[in-house]
């Protein structure tokens, strides 16, 4: 007889949790449950389904229509974690202000941010985009070429970031990186940043933009940049891409040189 009473006692707590964390429950449904169900039903990965949608709805050679296709699919169909249109405007502005000639992207995923960066670069610039997952890299390659960008502008490197960074100078004849965009595994942000520092590829004024530093979060990365004294930095606060009510942010770093 006590069981219904106990259940009723916990009901207000349960409702409070559901209301407080409702946006996270929605994200879990869209990013995990829906993905697993559609993976099983279609036999395709989420990234392959997204590419099929973009290929059907976008105009070849038109980067804007390709980005719009991604945004439409991620808003209406399934969640994919890439920078998205709102935080993407911050990226666009920084690229416009700094006009970098050598850009490194860590985490191409499906190629959304690669296209977003490439379309904003000045004549003669090079973008080196790193993606460790071979299946995602194959999709990113198709997306990049569909947007009209050739290998003279965008070079896709299929390899883990910690293997690529030490080879950038020797293999790609790089002397300095003007801009680095990080959107790969968050646990890699700090070791990869320190590896870039040690490589000598960061010069005074080199900019690093790191996505999702608040959600899922990169606390060790943020702690380091606060304490090391090597950067002028700020966090652009925003919400998680294609979501409501989940706070996120991007860290903007400007390298000041060794102490």
PDB file of C-alpha atoms in Angstrom:
ATOM      1  CA  UNK A   1       0.000   0.000   0.000  1.00  0.00           C
ATOM      2  CA  UNK A   2       2.969   2.328   0.542  1.00  0.00           C
ATOM      3  CA  UNK A   3       4.265   2.030  -3.018  1.00  0.00           C
ATOM      4  CA  UNK A   4       1.757   4.413  -4.684  1.00  0.00           C
ATOM      5  CA  UNK A   5       2.367   6.960  -1.937  1.00  0.00           C
ATOM      6  CA  UNK A   6       6.130   6.751  -2.429  1.00  0.00           C
ATOM      7  CA  UNK A   7       5.711   7.128  -6.189  1.00  0.00           C
ATOM      8  CA  UNK A   8       3.524  10.192  -5.708  1.00  0.00           C
ATOM      9  CA  UNK A   9       6.106  11.674  -3.343  1.00  0.00           C
ATOM     10  CA  UNK A  10       8.758  11.476  -6.067  1.00  0.00           C
ATOM     11  CA  UNK A  11       6.492  12.822  -8.809  1.00  0.00           C
ATOM     12  CA  UNK A  12       7.218  16.552  -8.144  1.00  0.00           C
ATOM     13  CA  UNK A  13      10.959  15.834  -8.212  1.00  0.00           C
ATOM     14  CA  UNK A  14      10.624  13.928 -11.470  1.00  0.00           C
ATOM     15  CA  UNK A  15       8.609  16.723 -13.067  1.00  0.00           C
ATOM     16  CA  UNK A  16      11.150  19.293 -11.895  1.00  0.00           C
ATOM     17  CA  UNK A  17      14.000  17.319 -13.455  1.00  0.00           C
ATOM     18  CA  UNK A  18      12.082  16.845 -16.710  1.00  0.00           C
ATOM     19  CA  UNK A  19      11.390  20.575 -16.967  1.00  0.00           C
ATOM     20  CA  UNK A  20      14.895  21.672 -15.947  1.00  0.00           C
ATOM     21  CA  UNK A  21      16.700  19.299 -18.287  1.00  0.00           C
ATOM     22  CA  UNK A  22      14.132  19.126 -21.090  1.00  0.00           C
ATOM     23  CA  UNK A  23      16.531  20.515 -23.694  1.00  0.00           C
ATOM     24  CA  UNK A  24      19.095  17.836 -22.840  1.00  0.00           C
ATOM     25  CA  UNK A  25      16.438  15.113 -23.144  1.00  0.00           C
ATOM     26  CA  UNK A  26      15.510  16.468 -26.578  1.00  0.00           C
ATOM     27  CA  UNK A  27      19.174  16.480 -27.584  1.00  0.00           C
ATOM     28  CA  UNK A  28      19.610  12.889 -26.366  1.00  0.00           C
ATOM     29  CA  UNK A  29      16.612  11.824 -28.419  1.00  0.00           C
ATOM     30  CA  UNK A  30      17.778  13.611 -31.582  1.00  0.00           C
ATOM     31  CA  UNK A  31      21.484  12.811 -31.310  1.00  0.00           C
ATOM     32  CA  UNK A  32      21.358   9.251 -29.948  1.00  0.00           C
ATOM     33  CA  UNK A  33      17.999   7.461 -30.004  1.00  0.00           C
ATOM     34  CA  UNK A  34      16.843   8.739 -33.383  1.00  0.00           C
ATOM     35  CA  UNK A  35      20.270   8.128 -34.857  1.00  0.00           C
ATOM     36  CA  UNK A  36      20.416   4.494 -33.696  1.00  0.00           C
ATOM     37  CA  UNK A  37      16.905   3.785 -34.981  1.00  0.00           C
ATOM     38  CA  UNK A  38      17.562   5.307 -38.402  1.00  0.00           C
ATOM     39  CA  UNK A  39      20.987   3.649 -38.673  1.00  0.00           C
ATOM     40  CA  UNK A  40      19.267   0.284 -38.234  1.00  0.00           C
ATOM     41  CA  UNK A  41      16.335   1.123 -40.517  1.00  0.00           C
ATOM     42  CA  UNK A  42      18.324   2.585 -43.424  1.00  0.00           C
ATOM     43  CA  UNK A  43      21.653   0.783 -43.200  1.00  0.00           C
ATOM     44  CA  UNK A  44      23.326   4.159 -43.655  1.00  0.00           C
ATOM     45  CA  UNK A  45      25.220   6.284 -41.188  1.00  0.00           C
ATOM     46  CA  UNK A  46      23.815   9.625 -40.048  1.00  0.00           C
ATOM     47  CA  UNK A  47      26.539  11.400 -42.028  1.00  0.00           C
ATOM     48  CA  UNK A  48      25.649   9.454 -45.194  1.00  0.00           C
ATOM     49  CA  UNK A  49      21.971  10.343 -44.781  1.00  0.00           C
ATOM     50  CA  UNK A  50      22.894  13.997 -44.346  1.00  0.00           C
ATOM     51  CA  UNK A  51      25.065  13.956 -47.470  1.00  0.00           C
ATOM     52  CA  UNK A  52      22.263  12.400 -49.528  1.00  0.00           C
ATOM     53  CA  UNK A  53      19.951  15.221 -48.414  1.00  0.00           C
ATOM     54  CA  UNK A  54      22.531  17.895 -49.250  1.00  0.00           C
ATOM     55  CA  UNK A  55      23.284  16.307 -52.614  1.00  0.00           C
ATOM     56  CA  UNK A  56      19.571  16.285 -53.465  1.00  0.00           C
ATOM     57  CA  UNK A  57      18.809  19.830 -52.326  1.00  0.00           C
ATOM     58  CA  UNK A  58      21.990  21.861 -52.888  1.00  0.00           C
ATOM     59  CA  UNK A  59      23.383  23.441 -56.037  1.00  0.00           C
ATOM     60  CA  UNK A  60      26.833  22.154 -57.084  1.00  0.00           C
ATOM     61  CA  UNK A  61      29.445  24.893 -56.997  1.00  0.00           C
ATOM     62  CA  UNK A  62      27.370  27.041 -54.624  1.00  0.00           C
ATOM     63  CA  UNK A  63      28.828  26.907 -51.087  1.00  0.00           C
ATOM     64  CA  UNK A  64      25.916  28.852 -49.603  1.00  0.00           C
ATOM     65  CA  UNK A  65      23.331  26.379 -50.852  1.00  0.00           C
ATOM     66  CA  UNK A  66      25.396  23.497 -49.467  1.00  0.00           C
ATOM     67  CA  UNK A  67      25.581  25.141 -46.043  1.00  0.00           C
ATOM     68  CA  UNK A  68      21.837  25.822 -46.222  1.00  0.00           C
ATOM     69  CA  UNK A  69      21.255  22.148 -47.026  1.00  0.00           C
ATOM     70  CA  UNK A  70      23.223  21.073 -43.965  1.00  0.00           C
ATOM     71  CA  UNK A  71      21.419  23.583 -41.756  1.00  0.00           C
ATOM     72  CA  UNK A  72      18.018  22.468 -43.019  1.00  0.00           C
ATOM     73  CA  UNK A  73      18.772  18.780 -42.447  1.00  0.00           C
ATOM     74  CA  UNK A  74      20.265  19.323 -38.985  1.00  0.00           C
ATOM     75  CA  UNK A  75      17.327  21.486 -37.941  1.00  0.00           C
ATOM     76  CA  UNK A  76      14.498  19.373 -39.356  1.00  0.00           C
ATOM     77  CA  UNK A  77      15.891  15.833 -39.510  1.00  0.00           C
ATOM     78  CA  UNK A  78      18.715  14.797 -37.200  1.00  0.00           C
ATOM     79  CA  UNK A  79      21.306  16.460 -34.991  1.00  0.00           C
ATOM     80  CA  UNK A  80      24.908  16.667 -36.151  1.00  0.00           C
ATOM     81  CA  UNK A  81      27.499  18.519 -34.110  1.00  0.00           C
ATOM     82  CA  UNK A  82      29.190  21.094 -36.261  1.00  0.00           C
ATOM     83  CA  UNK A  83      29.474  24.825 -35.811  1.00  0.00           C
ATOM     84  CA  UNK A  84      26.071  25.675 -37.339  1.00  0.00           C
ATOM     85  CA  UNK A  85      24.846  29.039 -38.656  1.00  0.00           C
ATOM     86  CA  UNK A  86      24.773  31.095 -35.441  1.00  0.00           C
ATOM     87  CA  UNK A  87      28.264  30.368 -34.192  1.00  0.00           C
ATOM     88  CA  UNK A  88      29.291  30.174 -37.841  1.00  0.00           C
ATOM     89  CA  UNK A  89      28.726  33.918 -38.129  1.00  0.00           C
ATOM     90  CA  UNK A  90      31.402  34.477 -35.482  1.00  0.00           C
ATOM     91  CA  UNK A  91      33.791  32.333 -37.503  1.00  0.00           C
ATOM     92  CA  UNK A  92      32.851  34.241 -40.670  1.00  0.00           C
ATOM     93  CA  UNK A  93      33.540  37.590 -38.997  1.00  0.00           C
ATOM     94  CA  UNK A  94      36.941  36.567 -37.656  1.00  0.00           C
ATOM     95  CA  UNK A  95      38.008  35.205 -41.035  1.00  0.00           C
ATOM     96  CA  UNK A  96      36.858  38.410 -42.725  1.00  0.00           C
ATOM     97  CA  UNK A  97      38.739  40.582 -40.219  1.00  0.00           C
ATOM     98  CA  UNK A  98      42.017  38.651 -40.357  1.00  0.00           C
ATOM     99  CA  UNK A  99      42.119  37.326 -43.966  1.00  0.00           C
ATOM    100  CA  UNK A 100      44.378  34.368 -43.067  1.00  0.00           C
ATOM    101  CA  UNK A 101      46.520  32.785 -45.769  1.00  0.00           C
ATOM    102  CA  UNK A 102      47.312  29.528 -43.973  1.00  0.00           C
ATOM    103  CA  UNK A 103      44.489  27.822 -42.061  1.00  0.00           C
ATOM    104  CA  UNK A 104      44.419  24.535 -40.177  1.00  0.00           C
ATOM    105  CA  UNK A 105      41.110  22.867 -39.373  1.00  0.00           C
ATOM    106  CA  UNK A 106      41.133  20.060 -36.808  1.00  0.00           C
ATOM    107  CA  UNK A 107      37.956  18.028 -37.282  1.00  0.00           C
ATOM    108  CA  UNK A 108      36.408  18.259 -40.738  1.00  0.00           C
ATOM    109  CA  UNK A 109      33.617  15.769 -39.928  1.00  0.00           C
ATOM    110  CA  UNK A 110      31.192  16.075 -42.891  1.00  0.00           C
ATOM    111  CA  UNK A 111      32.866  19.155 -44.388  1.00  0.00           C
ATOM    112  CA  UNK A 112      30.401  21.803 -43.187  1.00  0.00           C
ATOM    113  CA  UNK A 113      32.941  23.998 -41.414  1.00  0.00           C
ATOM    114  CA  UNK A 114      35.498  23.286 -44.146  1.00  0.00           C
ATOM    115  CA  UNK A 115      33.169  24.790 -46.744  1.00  0.00           C
ATOM    116  CA  UNK A 116      32.310  27.653 -44.403  1.00  0.00           C
ATOM    117  CA  UNK A 117      35.997  28.504 -43.963  1.00  0.00           C
ATOM    118  CA  UNK A 118      37.036  27.977 -47.592  1.00  0.00           C
ATOM    119  CA  UNK A 119      34.395  30.316 -48.981  1.00  0.00           C
ATOM    120  CA  UNK A 120      35.716  33.150 -46.772  1.00  0.00           C
ATOM    121  CA  UNK A 121      39.421  32.851 -47.587  1.00  0.00           C
ATOM    122  CA  UNK A 122      41.319  35.391 -49.709  1.00  0.00           C
ATOM    123  CA  UNK A 123      42.949  34.566 -53.036  1.00  0.00           C
ATOM    124  CA  UNK A 124      46.061  32.472 -52.590  1.00  0.00           C
ATOM    125  CA  UNK A 125      45.107  31.049 -49.194  1.00  0.00           C
ATOM    126  CA  UNK A 126      45.447  27.374 -48.237  1.00  0.00           C
ATOM    127  CA  UNK A 127      43.224  25.364 -45.909  1.00  0.00           C
ATOM    128  CA  UNK A 128      44.533  22.131 -44.422  1.00  0.00           C
ATOM    129  CA  UNK A 129      41.620  20.163 -43.012  1.00  0.00           C
ATOM    130  CA  UNK A 130      42.272  17.164 -40.757  1.00  0.00           C
ATOM    131  CA  UNK A 131      39.794  14.341 -40.162  1.00  0.00           C
ATOM    132  CA  UNK A 132      40.744  11.035 -38.562  1.00  0.00           C
ATOM    133  CA  UNK A 133      37.578   9.051 -39.413  1.00  0.00           C
ATOM    134  CA  UNK A 134      37.949   7.623 -42.916  1.00  0.00           C
ATOM    135  CA  UNK A 135      34.212   7.310 -43.600  1.00  0.00           C
ATOM    136  CA  UNK A 136      33.521  10.880 -42.515  1.00  0.00           C
ATOM    137  CA  UNK A 137      36.555  12.078 -44.467  1.00  0.00           C
ATOM    138  CA  UNK A 138      35.195  10.434 -47.630  1.00  0.00           C
ATOM    139  CA  UNK A 139      31.933  12.372 -47.183  1.00  0.00           C
ATOM    140  CA  UNK A 140      33.802  15.598 -46.397  1.00  0.00           C
ATOM    141  CA  UNK A 141      35.852  15.185 -49.573  1.00  0.00           C
ATOM    142  CA  UNK A 142      32.668  14.898 -51.656  1.00  0.00           C
ATOM    143  CA  UNK A 143      31.117  17.913 -49.927  1.00  0.00           C
ATOM    144  CA  UNK A 144      34.228  20.053 -50.422  1.00  0.00           C
ATOM    145  CA  UNK A 145      34.465  19.239 -54.120  1.00  0.00           C
ATOM    146  CA  UNK A 146      30.678  19.625 -54.540  1.00  0.00           C
ATOM    147  CA  UNK A 147      31.097  23.172 -53.222  1.00  0.00           C
ATOM    148  CA  UNK A 148      33.606  23.858 -55.965  1.00  0.00           C
ATOM    149  CA  UNK A 149      36.841  23.937 -53.961  1.00  0.00           C
ATOM    150  CA  UNK A 150      39.839  22.134 -55.445  1.00  0.00           C
ATOM    151  CA  UNK A 151      42.972  20.762 -53.798  1.00  0.00           C
ATOM    152  CA  UNK A 152      44.867  23.961 -54.481  1.00  0.00           C
ATOM    153  CA  UNK A 153      42.630  25.646 -51.889  1.00  0.00           C
ATOM    154  CA  UNK A 154      41.548  22.795 -49.591  1.00  0.00           C
ATOM    155  CA  UNK A 155      43.691  19.795 -48.765  1.00  0.00           C
ATOM    156  CA  UNK A 156      41.964  17.102 -46.735  1.00  0.00           C
ATOM    157  CA  UNK A 157      44.323  15.091 -44.532  1.00  0.00           C
ATOM    158  CA  UNK A 158      42.946  11.785 -43.261  1.00  0.00           C
ATOM    159  CA  UNK A 159      44.898  11.143 -40.092  1.00  0.00           C
ATOM    160  CA  UNK A 160      44.731  11.742 -36.324  1.00  0.00           C
ATOM    161  CA  UNK A 161      45.637  15.299 -35.395  1.00  0.00           C
ATOM    162  CA  UNK A 162      48.492  14.274 -33.100  1.00  0.00           C
ATOM    163  CA  UNK A 163      50.174  12.567 -36.059  1.00  0.00           C
ATOM    164  CA  UNK A 164      49.563  15.416 -38.511  1.00  0.00           C
ATOM    165  CA  UNK A 165      50.702  18.410 -36.447  1.00  0.00           C
ATOM    166  CA  UNK A 166      54.353  17.330 -36.070  1.00  0.00           C
ATOM    167  CA  UNK A 167      54.557  16.745 -39.851  1.00  0.00           C
ATOM    168  CA  UNK A 168      52.962  19.995 -41.066  1.00  0.00           C
ATOM    169  CA  UNK A 169      56.221  21.850 -41.531  1.00  0.00           C
ATOM    170  CA  UNK A 170      58.052  19.037 -43.324  1.00  0.00           C
ATOM    171  CA  UNK A 171      55.218  17.503 -45.339  1.00  0.00           C
ATOM    172  CA  UNK A 172      53.354  20.670 -46.346  1.00  0.00           C
ATOM    173  CA  UNK A 173      56.140  23.274 -46.318  1.00  0.00           C
ATOM    174  CA  UNK A 174      54.355  25.404 -43.731  1.00  0.00           C
ATOM    175  CA  UNK A 175      56.213  28.130 -41.896  1.00  0.00           C
ATOM    176  CA  UNK A 176      53.359  29.680 -39.926  1.00  0.00           C
ATOM    177  CA  UNK A 177      49.672  29.111 -39.281  1.00  0.00           C
ATOM    178  CA  UNK A 178      47.577  32.263 -39.383  1.00  0.00           C
ATOM    179  CA  UNK A 179      44.352  30.623 -38.178  1.00  0.00           C
ATOM    180  CA  UNK A 180      43.453  27.337 -36.489  1.00  0.00           C
ATOM    181  CA  UNK A 181      39.893  26.075 -36.062  1.00  0.00           C
ATOM    182  CA  UNK A 182      39.382  23.279 -33.528  1.00  0.00           C
ATOM    183  CA  UNK A 183      36.211  21.198 -33.624  1.00  0.00           C
ATOM    184  CA  UNK A 184      37.433  17.640 -33.076  1.00  0.00           C
ATOM    185  CA  UNK A 185      37.587  15.574 -29.874  1.00  0.00           C
ATOM    186  CA  UNK A 186      37.488  18.025 -26.962  1.00  0.00           C
ATOM    187  CA  UNK A 187      40.025  15.979 -24.979  1.00  0.00           C
ATOM    188  CA  UNK A 188      42.489  16.674 -27.810  1.00  0.00           C
ATOM    189  CA  UNK A 189      42.187  20.461 -27.637  1.00  0.00           C
ATOM    190  CA  UNK A 190      44.861  20.977 -24.994  1.00  0.00           C
ATOM    191  CA  UNK A 191      47.492  18.463 -26.185  1.00  0.00           C
ATOM    192  CA  UNK A 192      47.044  19.620 -29.780  1.00  0.00           C
ATOM    193  CA  UNK A 193      47.375  23.282 -28.769  1.00  0.00           C
ATOM    194  CA  UNK A 194      50.564  22.519 -26.859  1.00  0.00           C
ATOM    195  CA  UNK A 195      51.842  20.524 -29.826  1.00  0.00           C
ATOM    196  CA  UNK A 196      51.194  23.507 -32.093  1.00  0.00           C
ATOM    197  CA  UNK A 197      53.097  25.734 -29.657  1.00  0.00           C
ATOM    198  CA  UNK A 198      56.024  23.328 -29.687  1.00  0.00           C
ATOM    199  CA  UNK A 199      56.008  23.030 -33.474  1.00  0.00           C
ATOM    200  CA  UNK A 200      56.881  26.694 -33.958  1.00  0.00           C
ATOM    201  CA  UNK A 201      53.979  27.145 -36.357  1.00  0.00           C
ATOM    202  CA  UNK A 202      52.239  29.708 -34.162  1.00  0.00           C
ATOM    203  CA  UNK A 203      53.546  33.241 -34.598  1.00  0.00           C
ATOM    204  CA  UNK A 204      52.562  36.436 -32.853  1.00  0.00           C
ATOM    205  CA  UNK A 205      48.986  37.171 -33.910  1.00  0.00           C
ATOM    206  CA  UNK A 206      48.109  33.603 -34.903  1.00  0.00           C
ATOM    207  CA  UNK A 207      44.465  32.987 -34.024  1.00  0.00           C
ATOM    208  CA  UNK A 208      42.904  29.813 -32.636  1.00  0.00           C
ATOM    209  CA  UNK A 209      39.134  29.357 -32.485  1.00  0.00           C
ATOM    210  CA  UNK A 210      37.885  26.356 -30.482  1.00  0.00           C
ATOM    211  CA  UNK A 211      34.230  25.296 -30.614  1.00  0.00           C
ATOM    212  CA  UNK A 212      32.132  23.624 -27.882  1.00  0.00           C
ATOM    213  CA  UNK A 213      34.385  24.670 -25.004  1.00  0.00           C
ATOM    214  CA  UNK A 214      31.385  24.937 -22.648  1.00  0.00           C
ATOM    215  CA  UNK A 215      29.294  22.000 -23.932  1.00  0.00           C
ATOM    216  CA  UNK A 216      30.363  19.227 -24.039  1.00  0.00           C
ATOM    217  CA  UNK A 217      33.212  21.318 -22.674  1.00  0.00           C
ATOM    218  CA  UNK A 218      37.009  21.487 -22.606  1.00  0.00           C
ATOM    219  CA  UNK A 219      37.801  22.478 -19.003  1.00  0.00           C
ATOM    220  CA  UNK A 220      41.503  21.572 -19.089  1.00  0.00           C
ATOM    221  CA  UNK A 221      41.936  23.604 -22.276  1.00  0.00           C
ATOM    222  CA  UNK A 222      40.235  26.644 -20.722  1.00  0.00           C
ATOM    223  CA  UNK A 223      42.225  26.291 -17.514  1.00  0.00           C
ATOM    224  CA  UNK A 224      45.469  26.215 -19.475  1.00  0.00           C
ATOM    225  CA  UNK A 225      44.805  29.290 -21.597  1.00  0.00           C
ATOM    226  CA  UNK A 226      43.823  31.234 -18.477  1.00  0.00           C
ATOM    227  CA  UNK A 227      47.085  30.400 -16.728  1.00  0.00           C
ATOM    228  CA  UNK A 228      49.763  30.063 -19.415  1.00  0.00           C
ATOM    229  CA  UNK A 229      50.020  33.754 -20.324  1.00  0.00           C
ATOM    230  CA  UNK A 230      50.647  33.023 -24.011  1.00  0.00           C
ATOM    231  CA  UNK A 231      47.327  34.280 -25.352  1.00  0.00           C
ATOM    232  CA  UNK A 232      44.891  37.102 -25.384  1.00  0.00           C
ATOM    233  CA  UNK A 233      41.618  35.246 -25.216  1.00  0.00           C
ATOM    234  CA  UNK A 234      37.876  35.462 -24.785  1.00  0.00           C
ATOM    235  CA  UNK A 235      34.883  33.117 -24.890  1.00  0.00           C
ATOM    236  CA  UNK A 236      32.046  33.891 -27.303  1.00  0.00           C
ATOM    237  CA  UNK A 237      28.977  32.643 -25.477  1.00  0.00           C
ATOM    238  CA  UNK A 238      26.222  31.070 -27.543  1.00  0.00           C
ATOM    239  CA  UNK A 239      23.857  28.110 -27.560  1.00  0.00           C
ATOM    240  CA  UNK A 240      24.617  24.644 -28.856  1.00  0.00           C
ATOM    241  CA  UNK A 241      24.140  24.338 -32.588  1.00  0.00           C
ATOM    242  CA  UNK A 242      20.623  23.333 -33.719  1.00  0.00           C
ATOM    243  CA  UNK A 243      19.430  23.268 -30.104  1.00  0.00           C
ATOM    244  CA  UNK A 244      17.589  25.471 -27.657  1.00  0.00           C
ATOM    245  CA  UNK A 245      18.441  26.170 -24.051  1.00  0.00           C
ATOM    246  CA  UNK A 246      21.875  24.474 -23.953  1.00  0.00           C
ATOM    247  CA  UNK A 247      24.624  26.978 -23.278  1.00  0.00           C
ATOM    248  CA  UNK A 248      27.838  26.684 -25.244  1.00  0.00           C
ATOM    249  CA  UNK A 249      30.673  28.894 -26.372  1.00  0.00           C
ATOM    250  CA  UNK A 250      33.739  29.246 -28.587  1.00  0.00           C
ATOM    251  CA  UNK A 251      37.148  30.252 -27.280  1.00  0.00           C
ATOM    252  CA  UNK A 252      39.034  32.822 -29.353  1.00  0.00           C
ATOM    253  CA  UNK A 253      42.787  32.892 -28.717  1.00  0.00           C
ATOM    254  CA  UNK A 254      45.413  35.225 -30.172  1.00  0.00           C
ATOM    255  CA  UNK A 255      48.969  33.989 -29.685  1.00  0.00           C
ATOM    256  CA  UNK A 256      51.312  36.549 -28.129  1.00  0.00           C
ATOM    257  CA  UNK A 257      54.533  34.570 -28.316  1.00  0.00           C
ATOM    258  CA  UNK A 258      56.620  32.830 -25.690  1.00  0.00           C
ATOM    259  CA  UNK A 259      57.029  34.357 -22.276  1.00  0.00           C
TER     260      UNK A 259
END
